[in-house]
Amino acid sequence: MTDTSIVSRRGVLIASAAFGLSACAAPTKLPNPVYPPIGFAGGPIPLGVNKVQITVRPRVGSDASPADADFIVPPEQIARLWPKQRITATGGQNELRYIIDDSSAISRVTETGEVVVATIQVRLLVITPYGIEEAGAGARVDSEIRFDGFPSMVQRQEALHRLSQDIAAKLDAQLAISVQQNLSGYIRPAR
């Protein structure tokens, strides 16, 4: 008797083995998203001070639902970046103290999803060699984003990075104006 079927027993075994092995193969992973670095649009502000000291004040009360860890670039890191990128100490007898009073993000669950609010509050103080506050400037900025439903992790990270870019732009704009208005006597000509 001859076998007239197109599919042989051997073919079925090979196909089922191949299918079984393909089920064991590692899933194809999508590449991790690449986020642009946080930066400030303006150039360096030359101030007649001998150094810039950054101080981060500890949080007084515990946040109900902190969301700082969800950010690729959290608010505190943005607040720390500003004087490093925007202030240039040109020399002098005074010191500039850059004090971060608040840099946090809080998450609140709503009926339709979630709201994340980021806040940065900073002060710039010009301190004489005798420890006297001679001049000061500052800014407080808030930014929020609302999530309707439950976005994927990638969508959430992209949205939170846009929030970081937004709060960085607001901080830069407010501090540039405040420094221009309140510390104009310390601004030196650009070299």
Short mmCIF file of C-alpha atoms in Angstrom, two decimals:
data_model
loop_
_atom_site.label_atom_id
_atom_site.label_comp_id
_atom_site.label_asym_id
_atom_site.label_seq_id
_atom_site.Cartn_x
_atom_site.Cartn_y
_atom_site.Cartn_z
CA MET A 1 0.00 0.00 0.00
CA THR A 2 1.35 3.44 -0.90
CA ASP A 3 1.10 6.56 1.22
CA THR A 4 -0.94 9.08 -0.76
CA SER A 5 -1.17 11.85 1.84
CA ILE A 6 0.85 14.97 1.17
CA VAL A 7 1.85 15.37 4.82
CA SER A 8 3.87 12.52 6.23
CA ARG A 9 4.27 11.51 9.80
CA ARG A 10 7.85 12.76 9.68
CA GLY A 11 6.71 16.18 8.38
CA VAL A 12 4.16 16.52 11.19
CA LEU A 13 6.78 15.66 13.82
CA ILE A 14 9.27 18.18 12.40
CA ALA A 15 6.60 20.93 12.21
CA SER A 16 5.42 20.30 15.78
CA ALA A 17 9.03 20.30 17.06
CA ALA A 18 9.72 23.58 15.28
CA PHE A 19 6.54 25.10 16.71
CA GLY A 20 7.49 23.91 20.20
CA LEU A 21 10.96 25.41 19.92
CA SER A 22 9.62 28.71 18.62
CA ALA A 23 7.34 28.94 21.64
CA CYS A 24 10.42 28.67 23.87
CA ALA A 25 12.32 31.41 22.05
CA ALA A 26 12.85 34.69 23.85
CA PRO A 27 10.34 37.38 22.91
CA THR A 28 11.60 40.19 20.75
CA LYS A 29 12.25 43.21 22.94
CA LEU A 30 11.69 46.70 21.71
CA PRO A 31 14.60 49.06 22.29
CA ASN A 32 14.36 51.33 25.31
CA PRO A 33 13.15 54.82 24.46
CA VAL A 34 15.79 57.54 24.37
CA TYR A 35 14.86 60.77 26.15
CA PRO A 36 16.52 64.10 25.43
CA PRO A 37 18.59 65.54 28.30
CA ILE A 38 17.19 68.35 30.41
CA GLY A 39 18.83 71.66 29.60
CA PHE A 40 18.17 75.35 29.88
CA ALA A 41 17.87 77.54 26.79
CA GLY A 42 19.68 80.64 28.02
CA GLY A 43 23.42 81.08 28.20
CA PRO A 44 25.46 81.37 31.39
CA ILE A 45 24.77 84.32 33.69
CA PRO A 46 28.11 85.75 34.89
CA LEU A 47 27.81 86.81 38.54
CA GLY A 48 30.49 88.60 40.56
CA VAL A 49 30.79 85.93 43.26
CA ASN A 50 33.69 83.67 44.17
CA LYS A 51 31.71 80.42 44.32
CA VAL A 52 28.24 78.88 44.12
CA GLN A 53 27.15 76.66 46.99
CA ILE A 54 24.11 74.39 46.48
CA THR A 55 22.05 73.49 49.56
CA VAL A 56 19.07 71.11 49.54
CA ARG A 57 16.76 71.54 52.49
CA PRO A 58 15.28 68.32 53.85
CA ARG A 59 11.59 67.69 53.36
CA VAL A 60 9.62 68.68 56.42
CA GLY A 61 6.56 66.46 56.08
CA SER A 62 6.28 63.17 54.31
CA ASP A 63 4.42 63.36 51.02
CA ALA A 64 1.25 61.30 50.91
CA SER A 65 2.17 59.72 47.58
CA PRO A 66 5.65 60.72 46.39
CA ALA A 67 6.24 60.22 42.66
CA ASP A 68 9.88 61.37 42.35
CA ALA A 69 11.12 57.85 41.59
CA ASP A 70 8.81 57.62 38.56
CA PHE A 71 10.69 60.42 36.75
CA ILE A 72 13.69 59.85 34.51
CA VAL A 73 14.91 63.30 35.62
CA PRO A 74 13.24 64.08 38.98
CA PRO A 75 12.50 67.65 40.11
CA GLU A 76 15.45 67.76 42.54
CA GLN A 77 17.89 66.90 39.77
CA ILE A 78 16.40 69.67 37.59
CA ALA A 79 16.75 72.14 40.47
CA ARG A 80 20.41 71.08 40.97
CA LEU A 81 21.17 71.42 37.24
CA TRP A 82 20.11 75.06 36.98
CA PRO A 83 23.05 76.74 38.76
CA LYS A 84 25.53 74.32 37.17
CA GLN A 85 24.34 75.21 33.67
CA ARG A 86 23.29 78.83 34.10
CA ILE A 87 25.53 80.51 36.72
CA THR A 88 29.18 81.39 36.18
CA ALA A 89 31.16 82.68 39.17
CA THR A 90 33.45 85.42 37.82
CA GLY A 91 35.20 86.18 41.10
CA GLY A 92 34.65 88.55 43.96
CA GLN A 93 34.47 88.49 47.71
CA ASN A 94 30.86 87.30 48.03
CA GLU A 95 29.40 83.80 47.81
CA LEU A 96 26.19 82.73 46.08
CA ARG A 97 24.05 80.25 47.99
CA TYR A 98 21.55 78.41 45.85
CA ILE A 99 19.00 76.91 48.26
CA ILE A 100 16.50 74.31 47.10
CA ASP A 101 13.57 74.69 49.50
CA ASP A 102 11.27 72.23 47.72
CA SER A 103 11.74 69.87 44.81
CA SER A 104 9.14 67.15 44.80
CA ALA A 105 6.49 65.33 42.83
CA ILE A 106 3.24 64.02 44.28
CA SER A 107 0.79 61.57 42.72
CA ARG A 108 -2.92 61.66 43.48
CA VAL A 109 -5.43 59.08 42.30
CA THR A 110 -8.64 60.53 40.83
CA GLU A 111 -11.90 58.93 39.73
CA THR A 112 -10.73 58.79 36.12
CA GLY A 113 -7.00 58.15 36.57
CA GLU A 114 -4.14 60.02 38.23
CA VAL A 115 -2.69 63.52 38.63
CA VAL A 116 1.06 64.09 39.11
CA VAL A 117 2.11 67.53 40.40
CA ALA A 118 5.79 68.56 40.39
CA THR A 119 7.05 71.56 42.40
CA ILE A 120 10.39 73.36 42.56
CA GLN A 121 11.09 76.28 44.91
CA VAL A 122 14.59 77.81 45.06
CA ARG A 123 16.35 80.89 46.43
CA LEU A 124 19.61 82.56 45.43
CA LEU A 125 21.32 84.53 48.21
CA VAL A 126 24.44 86.66 47.88
CA ILE A 127 26.34 86.26 51.15
CA THR A 128 29.17 88.58 52.24
CA PRO A 129 32.39 87.20 53.78
CA TYR A 130 30.86 88.11 57.15
CA GLY A 131 27.81 85.89 56.61
CA ILE A 132 25.36 88.71 55.88
CA GLU A 133 22.70 88.25 53.22
CA GLU A 134 23.27 91.13 50.84
CA ALA A 135 20.77 90.33 48.07
CA GLY A 136 18.46 87.57 46.98
CA ALA A 137 16.29 86.20 44.19
CA GLY A 138 14.07 83.17 43.85
CA ALA A 139 11.34 81.27 42.07
CA ARG A 140 8.57 78.78 42.68
CA VAL A 141 7.16 76.74 39.80
CA ASP A 142 4.53 74.02 39.56
CA SER A 143 3.58 71.76 36.70
CA GLU A 144 1.07 68.95 36.52
CA ILE A 145 -0.07 66.20 34.20
CA ARG A 146 -3.28 64.21 34.23
CA PHE A 147 -3.54 60.58 33.20
CA ASP A 148 -6.95 59.29 32.15
CA GLY A 149 -7.12 55.55 32.67
CA PHE A 150 -3.95 53.50 32.98
CA PRO A 151 -1.24 54.32 30.43
CA SER A 152 1.55 51.87 29.63
CA MET A 153 4.90 52.31 31.38
CA VAL A 154 6.46 53.82 28.24
CA GLN A 155 3.57 56.28 27.76
CA ARG A 156 3.81 57.27 31.43
CA GLN A 157 7.60 57.80 31.25
CA GLU A 158 7.24 59.90 28.08
CA ALA A 159 4.54 62.05 29.70
CA LEU A 160 6.57 62.52 32.90
CA HIS A 161 9.63 63.50 30.85
CA ARG A 162 7.55 66.15 29.08
CA LEU A 163 6.51 67.35 32.56
CA SER A 164 10.22 67.55 33.52
CA GLN A 165 10.96 69.60 30.40
CA ASP A 166 8.02 71.90 31.15
CA ILE A 167 9.00 72.56 34.77
CA ALA A 168 12.65 73.11 33.73
CA ALA A 169 11.56 75.74 31.18
CA LYS A 170 9.35 77.47 33.77
CA LEU A 171 12.14 77.44 36.37
CA ASP A 172 14.64 78.88 33.91
CA ALA A 173 12.28 81.65 32.79
CA GLN A 174 11.35 82.71 36.34
CA LEU A 175 14.90 82.57 37.71
CA ALA A 176 16.33 84.50 34.75
CA ILE A 177 13.81 87.30 35.35
CA SER A 178 14.32 87.25 39.13
CA VAL A 179 18.13 87.37 38.81
CA GLN A 180 17.89 90.21 36.27
CA GLN A 181 15.59 92.21 38.57
CA ASN A 182 17.14 91.48 41.97
CA LEU A 183 20.80 90.69 41.31
CA SER A 184 21.53 93.07 38.44
CA GLY A 185 24.30 94.74 40.46
CA TYR A 186 26.22 91.44 40.53
CA ILE A 187 25.89 90.59 36.82
CA ARG A 188 29.22 91.05 35.05
CA PRO A 189 29.80 91.57 31.34
CA ALA A 190 30.18 88.32 29.40
CA ARG A 191 33.76 87.49 28.44
#
